[in-house]
Structures are given as C-alpha cells and as structure tokens.
Short mmCIF file of C-alpha atoms and ligand atoms in Angstrom, two decimals:
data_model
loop_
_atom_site.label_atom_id
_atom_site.label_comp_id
_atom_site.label_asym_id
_atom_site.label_seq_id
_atom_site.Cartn_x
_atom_site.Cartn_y
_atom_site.Cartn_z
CA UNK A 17 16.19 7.16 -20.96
CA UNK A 18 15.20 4.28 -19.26
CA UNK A 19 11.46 3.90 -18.67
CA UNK A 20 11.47 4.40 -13.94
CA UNK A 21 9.72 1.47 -12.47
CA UNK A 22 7.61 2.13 -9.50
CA UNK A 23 8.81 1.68 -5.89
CA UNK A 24 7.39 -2.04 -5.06
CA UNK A 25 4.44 -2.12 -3.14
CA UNK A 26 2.78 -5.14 -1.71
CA UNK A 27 -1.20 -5.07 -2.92
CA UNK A 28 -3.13 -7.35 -5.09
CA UNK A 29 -6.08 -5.09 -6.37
CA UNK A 30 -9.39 -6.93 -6.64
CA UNK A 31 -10.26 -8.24 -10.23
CA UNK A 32 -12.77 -5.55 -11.30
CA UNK A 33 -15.95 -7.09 -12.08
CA UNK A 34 -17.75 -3.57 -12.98
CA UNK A 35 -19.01 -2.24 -16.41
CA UNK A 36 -16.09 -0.84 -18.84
CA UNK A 37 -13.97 2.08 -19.22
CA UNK A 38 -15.95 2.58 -22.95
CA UNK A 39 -19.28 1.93 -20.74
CA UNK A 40 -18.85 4.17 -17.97
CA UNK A 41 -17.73 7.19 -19.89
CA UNK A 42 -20.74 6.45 -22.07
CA UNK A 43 -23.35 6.90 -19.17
CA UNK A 44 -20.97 9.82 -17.97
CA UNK A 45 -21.64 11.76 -21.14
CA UNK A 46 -25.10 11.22 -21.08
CA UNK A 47 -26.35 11.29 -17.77
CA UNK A 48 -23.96 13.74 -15.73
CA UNK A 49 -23.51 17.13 -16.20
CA UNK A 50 -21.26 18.28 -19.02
CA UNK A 51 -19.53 20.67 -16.51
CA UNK A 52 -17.76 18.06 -14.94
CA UNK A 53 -14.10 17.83 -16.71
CA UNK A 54 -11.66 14.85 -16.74
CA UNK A 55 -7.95 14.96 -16.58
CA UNK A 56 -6.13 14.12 -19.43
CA UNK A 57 -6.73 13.41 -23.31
CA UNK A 58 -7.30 9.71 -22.54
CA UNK A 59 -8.68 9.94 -19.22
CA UNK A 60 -8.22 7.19 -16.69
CA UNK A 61 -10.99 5.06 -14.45
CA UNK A 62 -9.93 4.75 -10.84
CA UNK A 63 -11.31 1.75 -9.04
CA UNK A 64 -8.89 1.06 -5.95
CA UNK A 65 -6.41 2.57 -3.93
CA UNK A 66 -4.27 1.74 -0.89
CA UNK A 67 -2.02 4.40 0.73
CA UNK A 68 -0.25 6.66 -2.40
CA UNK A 69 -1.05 4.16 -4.91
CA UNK A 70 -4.41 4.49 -7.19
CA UNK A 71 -5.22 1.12 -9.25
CA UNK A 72 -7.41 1.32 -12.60
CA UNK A 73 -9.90 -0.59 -13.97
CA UNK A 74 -7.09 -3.50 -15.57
CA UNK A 75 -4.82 -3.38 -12.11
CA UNK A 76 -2.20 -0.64 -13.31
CA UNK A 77 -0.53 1.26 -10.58
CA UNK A 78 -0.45 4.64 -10.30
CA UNK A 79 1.82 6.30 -7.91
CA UNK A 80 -0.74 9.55 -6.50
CA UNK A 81 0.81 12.97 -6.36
CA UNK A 82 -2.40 14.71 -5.93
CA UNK A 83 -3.99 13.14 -3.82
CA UNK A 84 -7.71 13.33 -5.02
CA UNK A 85 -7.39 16.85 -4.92
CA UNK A 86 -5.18 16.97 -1.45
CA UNK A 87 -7.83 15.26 -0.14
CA UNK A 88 -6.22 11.87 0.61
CA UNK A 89 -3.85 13.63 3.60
CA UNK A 90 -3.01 9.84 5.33
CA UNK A 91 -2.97 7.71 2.42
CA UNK A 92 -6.19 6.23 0.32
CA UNK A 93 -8.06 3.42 2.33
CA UNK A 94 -5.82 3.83 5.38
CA UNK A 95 -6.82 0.96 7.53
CA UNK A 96 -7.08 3.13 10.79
CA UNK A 97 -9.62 5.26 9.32
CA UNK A 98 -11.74 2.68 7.35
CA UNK A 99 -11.86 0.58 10.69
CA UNK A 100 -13.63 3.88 12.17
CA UNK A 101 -15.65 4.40 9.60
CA UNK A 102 -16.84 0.54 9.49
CA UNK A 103 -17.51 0.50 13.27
CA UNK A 104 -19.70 3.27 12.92
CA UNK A 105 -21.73 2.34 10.34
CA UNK A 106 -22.78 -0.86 11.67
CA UNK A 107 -24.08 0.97 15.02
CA UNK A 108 -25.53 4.28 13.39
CA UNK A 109 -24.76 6.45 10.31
CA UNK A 110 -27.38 9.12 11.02
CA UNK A 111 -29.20 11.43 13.18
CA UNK A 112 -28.40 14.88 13.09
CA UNK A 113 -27.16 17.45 15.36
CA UNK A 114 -30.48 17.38 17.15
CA UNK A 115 -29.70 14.64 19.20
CA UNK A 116 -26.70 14.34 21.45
CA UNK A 117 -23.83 12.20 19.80
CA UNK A 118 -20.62 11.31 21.69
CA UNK A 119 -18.36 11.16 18.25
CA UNK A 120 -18.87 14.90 16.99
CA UNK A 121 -18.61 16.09 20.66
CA UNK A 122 -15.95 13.98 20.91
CA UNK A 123 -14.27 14.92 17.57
CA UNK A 124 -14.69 18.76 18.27
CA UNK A 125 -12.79 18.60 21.34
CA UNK A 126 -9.85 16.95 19.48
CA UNK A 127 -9.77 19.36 16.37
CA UNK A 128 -10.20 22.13 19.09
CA UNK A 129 -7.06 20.91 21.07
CA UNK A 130 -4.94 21.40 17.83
CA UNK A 131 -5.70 24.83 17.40
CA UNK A 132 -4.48 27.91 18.98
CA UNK A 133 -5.29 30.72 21.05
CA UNK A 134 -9.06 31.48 21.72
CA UNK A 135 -10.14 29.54 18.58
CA UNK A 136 -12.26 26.31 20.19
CA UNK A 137 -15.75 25.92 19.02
CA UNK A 138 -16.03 23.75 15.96
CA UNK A 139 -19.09 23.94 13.20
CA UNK A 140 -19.42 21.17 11.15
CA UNK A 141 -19.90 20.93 7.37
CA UNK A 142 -19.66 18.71 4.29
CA UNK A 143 -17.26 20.57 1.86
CA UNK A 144 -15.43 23.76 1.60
CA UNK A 145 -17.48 25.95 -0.23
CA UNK A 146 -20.05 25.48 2.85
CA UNK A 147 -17.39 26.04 5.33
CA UNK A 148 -16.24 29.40 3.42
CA UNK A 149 -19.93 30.22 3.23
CA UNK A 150 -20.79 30.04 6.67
CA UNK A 151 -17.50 31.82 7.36
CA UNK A 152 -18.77 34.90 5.59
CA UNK A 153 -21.86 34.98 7.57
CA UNK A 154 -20.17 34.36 10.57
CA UNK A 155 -17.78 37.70 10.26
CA UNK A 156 -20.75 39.35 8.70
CA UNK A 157 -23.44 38.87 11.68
CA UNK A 158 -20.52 39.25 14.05
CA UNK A 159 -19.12 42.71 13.07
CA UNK A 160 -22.25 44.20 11.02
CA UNK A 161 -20.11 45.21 8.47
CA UNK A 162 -20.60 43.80 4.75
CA UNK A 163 -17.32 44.36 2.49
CA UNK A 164 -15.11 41.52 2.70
CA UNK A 165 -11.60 41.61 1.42
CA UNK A 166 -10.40 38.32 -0.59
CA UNK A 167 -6.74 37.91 -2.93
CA UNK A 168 -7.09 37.96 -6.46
CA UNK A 169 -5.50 34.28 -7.95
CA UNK A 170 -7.97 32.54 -4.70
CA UNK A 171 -10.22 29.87 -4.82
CA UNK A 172 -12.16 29.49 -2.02
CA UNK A 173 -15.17 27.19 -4.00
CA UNK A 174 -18.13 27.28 -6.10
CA UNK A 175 -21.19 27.59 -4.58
CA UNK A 176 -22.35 31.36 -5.41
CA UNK A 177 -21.12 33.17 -2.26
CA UNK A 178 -17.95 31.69 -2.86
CA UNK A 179 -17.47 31.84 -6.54
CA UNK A 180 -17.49 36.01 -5.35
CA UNK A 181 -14.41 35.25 -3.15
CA UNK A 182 -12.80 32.86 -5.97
CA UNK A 183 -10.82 35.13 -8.03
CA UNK A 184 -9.78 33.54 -11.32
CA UNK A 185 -12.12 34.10 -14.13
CA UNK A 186 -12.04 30.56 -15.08
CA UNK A 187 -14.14 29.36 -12.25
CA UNK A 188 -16.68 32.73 -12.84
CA UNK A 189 -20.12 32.14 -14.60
CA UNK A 190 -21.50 35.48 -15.78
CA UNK A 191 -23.88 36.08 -13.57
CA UNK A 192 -24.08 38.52 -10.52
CA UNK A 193 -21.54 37.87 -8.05
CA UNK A 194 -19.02 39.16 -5.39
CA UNK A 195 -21.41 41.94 -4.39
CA UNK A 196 -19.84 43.33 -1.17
CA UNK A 197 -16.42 41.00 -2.32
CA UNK A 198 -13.10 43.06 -3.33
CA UNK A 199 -9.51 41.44 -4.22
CA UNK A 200 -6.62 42.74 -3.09
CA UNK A 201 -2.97 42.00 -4.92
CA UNK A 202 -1.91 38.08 -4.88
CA UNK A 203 1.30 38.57 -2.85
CA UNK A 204 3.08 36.65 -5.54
CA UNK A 205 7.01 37.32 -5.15
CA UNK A 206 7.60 35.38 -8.19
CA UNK A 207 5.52 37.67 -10.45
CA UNK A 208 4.08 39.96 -8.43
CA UNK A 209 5.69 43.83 -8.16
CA UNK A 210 7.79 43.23 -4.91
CA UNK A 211 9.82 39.86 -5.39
CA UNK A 212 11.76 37.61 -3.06
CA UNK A 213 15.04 39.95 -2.91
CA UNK A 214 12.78 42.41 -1.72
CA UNK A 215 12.66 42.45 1.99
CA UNK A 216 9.62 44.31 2.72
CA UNK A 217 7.63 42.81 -0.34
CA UNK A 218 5.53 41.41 2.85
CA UNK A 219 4.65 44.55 4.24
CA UNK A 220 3.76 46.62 1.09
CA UNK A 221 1.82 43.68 -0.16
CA UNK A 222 -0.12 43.94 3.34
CA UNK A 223 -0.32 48.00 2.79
CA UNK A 224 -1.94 46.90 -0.88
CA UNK A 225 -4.99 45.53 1.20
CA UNK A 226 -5.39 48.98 3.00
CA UNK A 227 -5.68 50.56 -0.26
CA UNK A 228 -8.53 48.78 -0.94
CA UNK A 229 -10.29 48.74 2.09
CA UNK A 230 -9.97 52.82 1.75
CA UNK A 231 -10.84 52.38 -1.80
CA UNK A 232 -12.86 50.01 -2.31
CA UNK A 233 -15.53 49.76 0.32
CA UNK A 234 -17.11 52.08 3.04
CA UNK A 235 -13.94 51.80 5.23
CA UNK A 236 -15.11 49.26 7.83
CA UNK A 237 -14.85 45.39 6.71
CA UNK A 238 -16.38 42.66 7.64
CA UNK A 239 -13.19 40.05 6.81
CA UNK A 240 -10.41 39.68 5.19
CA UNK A 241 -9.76 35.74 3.78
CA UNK A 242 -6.85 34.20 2.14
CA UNK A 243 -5.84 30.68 1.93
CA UNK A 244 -2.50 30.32 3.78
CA UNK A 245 -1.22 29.18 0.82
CA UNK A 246 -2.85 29.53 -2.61
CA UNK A 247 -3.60 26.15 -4.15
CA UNK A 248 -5.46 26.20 -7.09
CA UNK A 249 -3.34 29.39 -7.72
CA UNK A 250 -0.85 27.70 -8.01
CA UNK A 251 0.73 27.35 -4.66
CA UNK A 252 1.68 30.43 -4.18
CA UNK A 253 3.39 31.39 -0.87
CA UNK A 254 3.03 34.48 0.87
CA UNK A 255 6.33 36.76 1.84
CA UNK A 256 6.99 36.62 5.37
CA UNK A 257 5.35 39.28 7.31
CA UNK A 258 2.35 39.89 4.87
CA UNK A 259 -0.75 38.25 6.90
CA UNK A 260 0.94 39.41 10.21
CA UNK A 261 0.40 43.23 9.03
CA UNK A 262 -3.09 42.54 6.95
CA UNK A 263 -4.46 40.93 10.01
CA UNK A 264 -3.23 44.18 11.63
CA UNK A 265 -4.82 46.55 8.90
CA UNK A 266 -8.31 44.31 8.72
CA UNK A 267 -8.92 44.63 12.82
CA UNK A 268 -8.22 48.37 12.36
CA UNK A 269 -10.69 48.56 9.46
CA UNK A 270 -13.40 46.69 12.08
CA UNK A 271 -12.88 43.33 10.28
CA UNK A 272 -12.31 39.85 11.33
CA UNK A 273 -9.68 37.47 9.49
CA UNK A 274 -10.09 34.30 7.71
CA UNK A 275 -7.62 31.79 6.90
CA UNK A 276 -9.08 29.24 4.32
CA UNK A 277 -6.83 26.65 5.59
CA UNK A 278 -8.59 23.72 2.90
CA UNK A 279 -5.34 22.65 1.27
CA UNK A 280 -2.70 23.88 3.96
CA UNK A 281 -3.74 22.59 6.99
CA UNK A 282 -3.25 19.42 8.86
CA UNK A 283 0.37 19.43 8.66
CA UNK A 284 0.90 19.42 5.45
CA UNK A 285 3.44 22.45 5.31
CA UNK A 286 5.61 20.50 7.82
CA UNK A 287 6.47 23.08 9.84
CA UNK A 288 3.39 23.69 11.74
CA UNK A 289 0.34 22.50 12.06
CA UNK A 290 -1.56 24.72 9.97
CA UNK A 291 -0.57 26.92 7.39
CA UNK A 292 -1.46 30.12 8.85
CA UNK A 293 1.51 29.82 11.53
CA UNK A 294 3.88 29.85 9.01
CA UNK A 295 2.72 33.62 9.04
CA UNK A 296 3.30 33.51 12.85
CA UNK A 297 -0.50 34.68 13.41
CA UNK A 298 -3.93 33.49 14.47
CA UNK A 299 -7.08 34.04 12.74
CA UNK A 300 -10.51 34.57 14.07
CA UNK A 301 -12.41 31.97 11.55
CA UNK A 302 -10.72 29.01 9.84
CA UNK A 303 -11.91 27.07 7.70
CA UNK A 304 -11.49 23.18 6.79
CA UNK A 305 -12.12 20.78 4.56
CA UNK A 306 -10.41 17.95 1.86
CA UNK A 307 -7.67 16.81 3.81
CA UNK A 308 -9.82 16.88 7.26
CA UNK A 309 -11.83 13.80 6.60
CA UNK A 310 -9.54 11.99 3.96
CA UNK A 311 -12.18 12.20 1.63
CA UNK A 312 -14.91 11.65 3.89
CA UNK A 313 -17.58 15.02 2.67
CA UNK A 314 -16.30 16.48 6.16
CA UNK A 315 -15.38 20.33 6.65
CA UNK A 316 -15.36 23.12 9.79
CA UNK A 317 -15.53 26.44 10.52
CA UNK A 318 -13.46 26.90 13.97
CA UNK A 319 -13.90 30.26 15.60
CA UNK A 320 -13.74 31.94 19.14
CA UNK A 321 -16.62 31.69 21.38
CA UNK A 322 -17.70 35.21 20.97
CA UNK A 323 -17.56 35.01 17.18
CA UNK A 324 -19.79 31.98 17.36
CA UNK A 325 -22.31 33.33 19.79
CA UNK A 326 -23.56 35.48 16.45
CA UNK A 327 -25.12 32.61 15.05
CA UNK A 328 -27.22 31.94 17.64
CA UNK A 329 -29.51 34.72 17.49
CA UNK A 330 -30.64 32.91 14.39
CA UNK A 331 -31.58 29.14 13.76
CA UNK A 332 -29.03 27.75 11.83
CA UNK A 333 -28.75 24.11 10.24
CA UNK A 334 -27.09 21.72 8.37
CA UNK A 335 -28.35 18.26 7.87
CA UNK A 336 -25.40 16.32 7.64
CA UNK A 337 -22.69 18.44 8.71
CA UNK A 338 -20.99 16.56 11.98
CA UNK A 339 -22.79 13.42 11.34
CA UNK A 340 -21.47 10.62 13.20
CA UNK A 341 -19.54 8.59 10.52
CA UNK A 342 -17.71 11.92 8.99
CA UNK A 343 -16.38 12.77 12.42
CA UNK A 344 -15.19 9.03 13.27
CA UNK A 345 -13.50 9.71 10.04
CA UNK A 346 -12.10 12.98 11.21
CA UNK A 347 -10.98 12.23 14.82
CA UNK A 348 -9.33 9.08 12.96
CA UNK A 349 -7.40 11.37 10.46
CA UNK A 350 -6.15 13.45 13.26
CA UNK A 351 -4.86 10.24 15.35
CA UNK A 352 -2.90 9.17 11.61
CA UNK A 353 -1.45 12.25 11.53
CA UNK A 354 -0.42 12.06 15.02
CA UNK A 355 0.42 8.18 15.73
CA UNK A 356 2.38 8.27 12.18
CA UNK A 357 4.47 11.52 12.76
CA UNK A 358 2.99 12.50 9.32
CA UNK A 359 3.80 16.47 10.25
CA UNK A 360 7.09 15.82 10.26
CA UNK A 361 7.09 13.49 8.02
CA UNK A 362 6.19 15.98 5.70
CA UNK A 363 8.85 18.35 6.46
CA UNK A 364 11.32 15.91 5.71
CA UNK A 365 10.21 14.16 2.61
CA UNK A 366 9.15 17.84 1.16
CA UNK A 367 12.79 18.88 1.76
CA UNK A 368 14.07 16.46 0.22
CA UNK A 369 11.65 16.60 -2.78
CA UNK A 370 12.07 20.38 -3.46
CA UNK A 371 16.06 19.88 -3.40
CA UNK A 372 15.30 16.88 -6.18
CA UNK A 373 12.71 19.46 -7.95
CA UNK A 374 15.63 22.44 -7.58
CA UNK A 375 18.10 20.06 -9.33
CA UNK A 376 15.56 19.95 -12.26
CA UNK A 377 15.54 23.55 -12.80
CA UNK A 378 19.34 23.69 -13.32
CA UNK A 379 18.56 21.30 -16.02
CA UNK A 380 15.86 22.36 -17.81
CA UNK A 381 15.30 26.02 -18.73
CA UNK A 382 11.62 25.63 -19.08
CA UNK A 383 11.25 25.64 -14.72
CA UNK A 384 10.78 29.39 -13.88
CA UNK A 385 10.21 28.73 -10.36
CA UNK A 386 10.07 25.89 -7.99
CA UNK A 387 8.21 26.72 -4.78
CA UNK A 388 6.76 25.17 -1.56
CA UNK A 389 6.36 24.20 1.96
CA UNK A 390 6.05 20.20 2.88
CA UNK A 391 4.44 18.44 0.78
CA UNK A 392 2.73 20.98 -0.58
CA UNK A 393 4.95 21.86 -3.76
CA UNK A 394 4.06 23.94 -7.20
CA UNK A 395 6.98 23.99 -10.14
CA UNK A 396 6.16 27.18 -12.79
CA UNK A 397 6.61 26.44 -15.84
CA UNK A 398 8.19 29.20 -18.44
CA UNK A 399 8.78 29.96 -22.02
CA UNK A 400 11.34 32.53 -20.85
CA UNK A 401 12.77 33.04 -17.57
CA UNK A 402 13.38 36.80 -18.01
CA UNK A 403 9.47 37.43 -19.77
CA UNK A 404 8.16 34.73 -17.69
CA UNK A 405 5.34 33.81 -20.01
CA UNK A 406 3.58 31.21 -19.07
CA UNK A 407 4.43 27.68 -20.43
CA UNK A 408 -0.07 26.37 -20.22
CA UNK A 409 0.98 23.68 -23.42
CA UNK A 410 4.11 22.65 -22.42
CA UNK A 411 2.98 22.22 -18.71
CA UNK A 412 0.18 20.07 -20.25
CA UNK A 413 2.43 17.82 -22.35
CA UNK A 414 4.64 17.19 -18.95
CA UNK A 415 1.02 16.60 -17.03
CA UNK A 416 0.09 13.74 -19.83
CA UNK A 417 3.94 12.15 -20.26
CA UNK A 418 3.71 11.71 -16.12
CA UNK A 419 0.61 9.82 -16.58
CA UNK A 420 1.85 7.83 -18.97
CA UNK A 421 4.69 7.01 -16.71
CA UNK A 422 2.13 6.18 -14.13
CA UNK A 423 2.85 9.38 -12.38
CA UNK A 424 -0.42 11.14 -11.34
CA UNK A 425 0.39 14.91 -10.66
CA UNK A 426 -2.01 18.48 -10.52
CA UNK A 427 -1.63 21.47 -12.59
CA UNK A 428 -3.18 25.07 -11.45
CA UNK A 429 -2.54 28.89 -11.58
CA UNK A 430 -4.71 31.02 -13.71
CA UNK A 431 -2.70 30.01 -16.88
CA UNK A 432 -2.61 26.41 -16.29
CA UNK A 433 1.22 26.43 -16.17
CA UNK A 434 1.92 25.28 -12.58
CA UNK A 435 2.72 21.66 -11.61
CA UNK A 436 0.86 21.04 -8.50
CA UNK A 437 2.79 18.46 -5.95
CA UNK A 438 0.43 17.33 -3.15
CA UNK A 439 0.52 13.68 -2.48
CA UNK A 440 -0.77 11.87 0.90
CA UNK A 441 1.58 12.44 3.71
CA UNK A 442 2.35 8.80 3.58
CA UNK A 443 4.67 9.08 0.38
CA UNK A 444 8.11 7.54 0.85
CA UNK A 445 11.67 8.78 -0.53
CA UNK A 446 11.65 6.23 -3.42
CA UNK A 447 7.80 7.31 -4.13
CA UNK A 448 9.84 11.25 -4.55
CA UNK A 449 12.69 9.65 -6.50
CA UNK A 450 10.76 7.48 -9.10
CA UNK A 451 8.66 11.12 -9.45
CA UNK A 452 11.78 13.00 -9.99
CA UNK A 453 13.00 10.39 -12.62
CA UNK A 454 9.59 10.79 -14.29
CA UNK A 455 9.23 14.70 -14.03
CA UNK A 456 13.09 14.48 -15.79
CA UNK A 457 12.43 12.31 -18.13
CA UNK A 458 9.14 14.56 -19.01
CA UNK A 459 10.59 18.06 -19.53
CA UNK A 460 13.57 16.23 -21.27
CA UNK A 461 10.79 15.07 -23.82
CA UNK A 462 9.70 18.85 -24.45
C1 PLP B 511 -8.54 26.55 -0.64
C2 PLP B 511 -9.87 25.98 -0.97
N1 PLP B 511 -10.96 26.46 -0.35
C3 PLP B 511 -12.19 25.98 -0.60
C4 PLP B 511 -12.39 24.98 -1.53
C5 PLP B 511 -13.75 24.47 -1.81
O1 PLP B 511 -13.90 23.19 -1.29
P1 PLP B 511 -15.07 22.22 -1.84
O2 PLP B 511 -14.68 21.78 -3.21
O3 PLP B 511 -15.05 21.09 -0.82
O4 PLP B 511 -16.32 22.99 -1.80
C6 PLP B 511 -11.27 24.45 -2.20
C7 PLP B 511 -11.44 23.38 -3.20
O5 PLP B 511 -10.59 23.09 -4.00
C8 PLP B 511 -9.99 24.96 -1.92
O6 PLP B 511 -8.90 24.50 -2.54
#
C-alpha cells in the first residue's frame, strides 16, 4: 500500500531555535517526575500547532486525533481565542475572585445560558480533578449524606478524592482511598451482561446501582457520578434509558447526580450540547474541564442555586480558578463553537467517520467493536470476536504504525485495547479519510 499523504494545509512552522529532542528528554529524566509517561517507543517533541495539525521539533506534520487529551475542542492556536487571550494579558492577568471582574461575570452568564433547566451558577476551577472534587463536597454539604455512588471503568482524575471515584486499578496508588466511594456495574453493552440486542439492558443496568446503594452504603447517598460517556474507559456509551432511571433511583436514595461532562461536553457528541442529554436528563452538578478552555487550565462546577447556597456557610477559595485570562479563553471557546457551527459540525464529520471506521471492521477481524457519538469515537480491538479478549499489543502496534504515518491517535480502556478518536472539532473530511487510509493500512500490517 501506498504510503497516505496528508490533506494540504497552508502553515510554515517557525524554525525551532530551542534545545534538542536528545536534550530535552535528558533534563526530562532528570529533573521531572518519573511518573510522567510518554506516548510511544520513540516519543515525539511537539513545538507548534495550528488548528488539527501538531508540528515537531524538525517541521513534520502531524495530523491530531486526540487532541491533547480532547482538550484542543476548536482547533490548536485558534486565532479567535489567542486574540482573547492576548488582549487580556496586556490589560491584566490576575487578581482573584476578590475583586469584581467583568470577564468571569461575564463568562458565567454565557456558560450558564448553554445549560438547562435550573442549573445557572458557575464555580470556577483549573482542571478536572478540582472540579470533581468540589463536586463531591458540594452534594456532600448539600444533602448530609456521605456514600457516593461512581461506575467501575471511570476516571474522574487524580488528585486523592478523585482517584476514590476513578475506578481502574491502573490509575490507584495503594494507599487509603474511596472511603465513602462505591462502583456500580460499567453499563458496557459490548461486554457487559445485558448487550445492545437487549432492550432493557438500560434499565437493569440502572437497577444494578440500587443494589448497591441497598448494599453497599447506609441507604441514603450523597451522589451518584458518571461521565456521560466514559473516556479513558474507553468510550464507552451508556444504553438508552440507564441515567434516566439511576437519576431516578439516586433522588429516591436522598442523593444528588453528577454528570462528569470533561470529555463529552461542548458539543462534541453532535447531537446535543452536552453529553448528558443524549440520556434525555438533567443533572444537579456538572462538571467541566479540557475541552472548556482549549487548553487554557480552566474547569467548572455548574449547579442550581440551592445546591450552591451549601458552600456558603463555609469560606471557600481558589486562587486562580475564574481568573480573568482563563475565562476570556472560555467565553472565546464557546463563541468558536457557536460562530463555526462546530456542534454540528461534529455530528456530521463523526457520521461520516464511524461509517469509514464500520467499513474497517468488515475488513479486519481484529475490530470487535466500533463505537461512538460525534467526534468522540473508540474502536475495540479483539483477539477473538466470540471470547473478546482483549487485543492491549496489537492495539499498541496500530497506535505506533499511525504515528509513523503521522497519524496521532489515543488508546484507553482498562486493557489498553481501545483506539480513542477525539480530534478538535475543526477536522475536515479529508483529515477523516487520510485517518481511515492510515488506520487500514495499520491493522493490514498486523
Ligand atoms: C472524564 C474526566 N474527568 C476528570 C478528569 C480529570 O481532569 P484533570 O486531568 O484536568 O484533572 C479527566 C481527565 O482525563 C477526565 O477524562
């Protein structure tokens, strides 16, 4: 097979006039943490990036499927968003919350008006794991109830309250954790007990998270949280029904519920807005982050009024969290997504990707299971289809050929054997075709 050429693309990347590839992992390995991984046997340097293209160190394009983590939601460097940044830097980058600012004030009425029902008061953060954290005290100090209900196969961060909710020992240091944290069932219809020709998979899934609230914990819960689609799970997609009638069980149980909307939301799944109406309900708490900001270290906790009155009995803080060039950031994102038609844009490119990633499969045996909403995409991989054991080394050997074909894609799921698809919005149809040709070309190779 022909080696695919990349789409063209019309950007010079500035000569790189920084210390080497050798010299920079050098200083890596001895002054960072260990515990910080790199993709890939040879890993790459990333020095530029314009839209869905990453540039290394010697000007070779990559085409990004990931998206710095679905991160990058408009594209990387978009121009509307690095204007707003730059304009607010050169008047004032900091103050904190103590002081009135127009732009968080500003920006929480805008990421307000895209959510719906009661949910309109906005807390500002700088990452996920915060916005997760604060979540749990929030449904904690606002029901006085401790046990909180979380999926097994989430990951809702890394900080220590979080790494509790997480549920995939890989991300688990042995120490205590999850105190007051149980995990339902992963409603998984591809290898969970109840699959997709099972048409109330969604409601004994739900029923699952009963059990364990009778089970497992005094009876009355503080929250129930699940990402509205599990990411680092391996994009895992819940059956229809299933959050409608766990919201349902949770209230009964006393509890509030908690959709972790870090990877789903912001219109990513096409369809809606956020992932969570995909399940046709509305949560009490949501939380934010990655995609918000576009890689601005911006994330929220939106709740009701009465929800967020709790917190005020205390004094509660956070340094940076709203600060004024974050939320230029984030009102900017939101006007991309908007101005650009990037929701629907989603829906249409995804469709089309996910037919291209369903032609695959009839090829090659080794896809158990392609799966998705928008852009948000995972392909399983399999030794068998019947066993469904997971394919973790050839998955890796298709992650390192797309590199090499200048394809930069994410893997997940507790095994390691999911291809995760989640590039910025901004991808075009021959950015989905040359990754199709690549992805082909890949599993053909295994
Ligand atoms: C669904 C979800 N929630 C929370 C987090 C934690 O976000 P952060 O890494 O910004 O703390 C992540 C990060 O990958 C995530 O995917």
């Amino acid at each position: 097979m022909k080696t695919p050429e990349l789409p063209p693309y019309d950007h010079k990347p500035q000569p790189y006039k920084g210390p080497s590839f050798d010299e920079v992992m050098e200083m890596r390995k001895r002054h960072l943490t260990p515990a910080l991984i790199t993709y890939y046997k040879k890993p790459i340097m990333i020095v530029e990036g314009s839209m869905q293209y990453l540039f290394d160190e010697k000007g070779t394009r990559y085409l990004d499927m990931f998206a710095g983590i679905v991160t990058v939601s408009v594209g990387h460097s978009h121009p509307h968003v690095m204007e707003a940044a730059r304009k607010q830097y050169d008047v004032l980058q900091h103050t904190t919350t103590i002081y009135l600012h127009p732009g968080i004030a500003e920006y929480g009425k805008a990421l307000a008006a895209k959510m719906p029902g009661d949910l309109s008061v906005c807390y500002f953060v700088n990452s996920g794991s915060e916005a997760n954290d604060l979540a749990m005290l929030m449904a904690r100090a606002y029901t006085g109830n401790y046990d909180i209900v979380a999926l097994r196969n989430a990951y809702h961060g890394g900080i220590s309250s979080t790494m509790g909710l997480t549920s995939h020992h890989t991300w688990k240091y042995n120490v205590p954790h999850s105190f007051g944290i149980q995990h339902a069932l992963m409603p998984d219809t591809y290898r969970g007990p109840w699959g997709r020709d099972d048409k109330d998979a969604g409601k004994k899934y739900a029923d699952d998270v009963l059990d364990m609230i009778r089970f497992g914990t005094s009876g009355q819960v503080a929250a129930f949280i699940a990402e509205s689609i599990q990411g680092v799970g391996g994009t895992v997609i819940f059956p229809d029904g299933y959050l409608k009638r766990t919201y349902e069980h949770v209230r009964a149980q006393g509890g509030v519920c908690i959709a972790d909307e870090v990877q789903a939301g912001f219109g990513r799944t096409g369809t809606h807005f956020w992932g969570f109406e995909t399940q046709g309900v509305i949560p009490d708490i949501v939380t934010m982050a990655k995609g918000i900001g576009n890689g601005a270290p911006l994330a929220a906790v939106v709740t009701t009024p009465e929800i967020a009155k709790t917190l005020a009995s205390r004094i509660h803080f956070n340094t940076y969290g709203g600060n004024p060039i974050s939320c230029a950031m984030g009102k900017a994102v939101l006007e991309v997504i908007e101005k650009e038609g990037l929701q629907k844009h989603s829906l249409e490119l995804g469709g089309y990707f996910i037919d291209g990633l369903n032609k695959l499969a009839e090829k090659h045996d080794i896809i158990g299971d392609v799966r998705g909403k928008g852009l948000m995409l995972g392909v399983e991989l399999v030794k068998d289809r019947k066993t469904k054991e997971p394919a973790a080394a050839e998955c890796a050997q298709v992650f390192e050929r797309c590199k090499e074909l200048n394809l930069l894609i994410g893997k997940g799921g507790l095994f390691g054997n999911v291809l995760r698809i989640k590039p910025p919005m901004c991808i075009q149809k021959p950015d989905v075709d040359f990754a199709l040709e690549v992805l082909d070309i890949a599993f053909s190779e295994l």
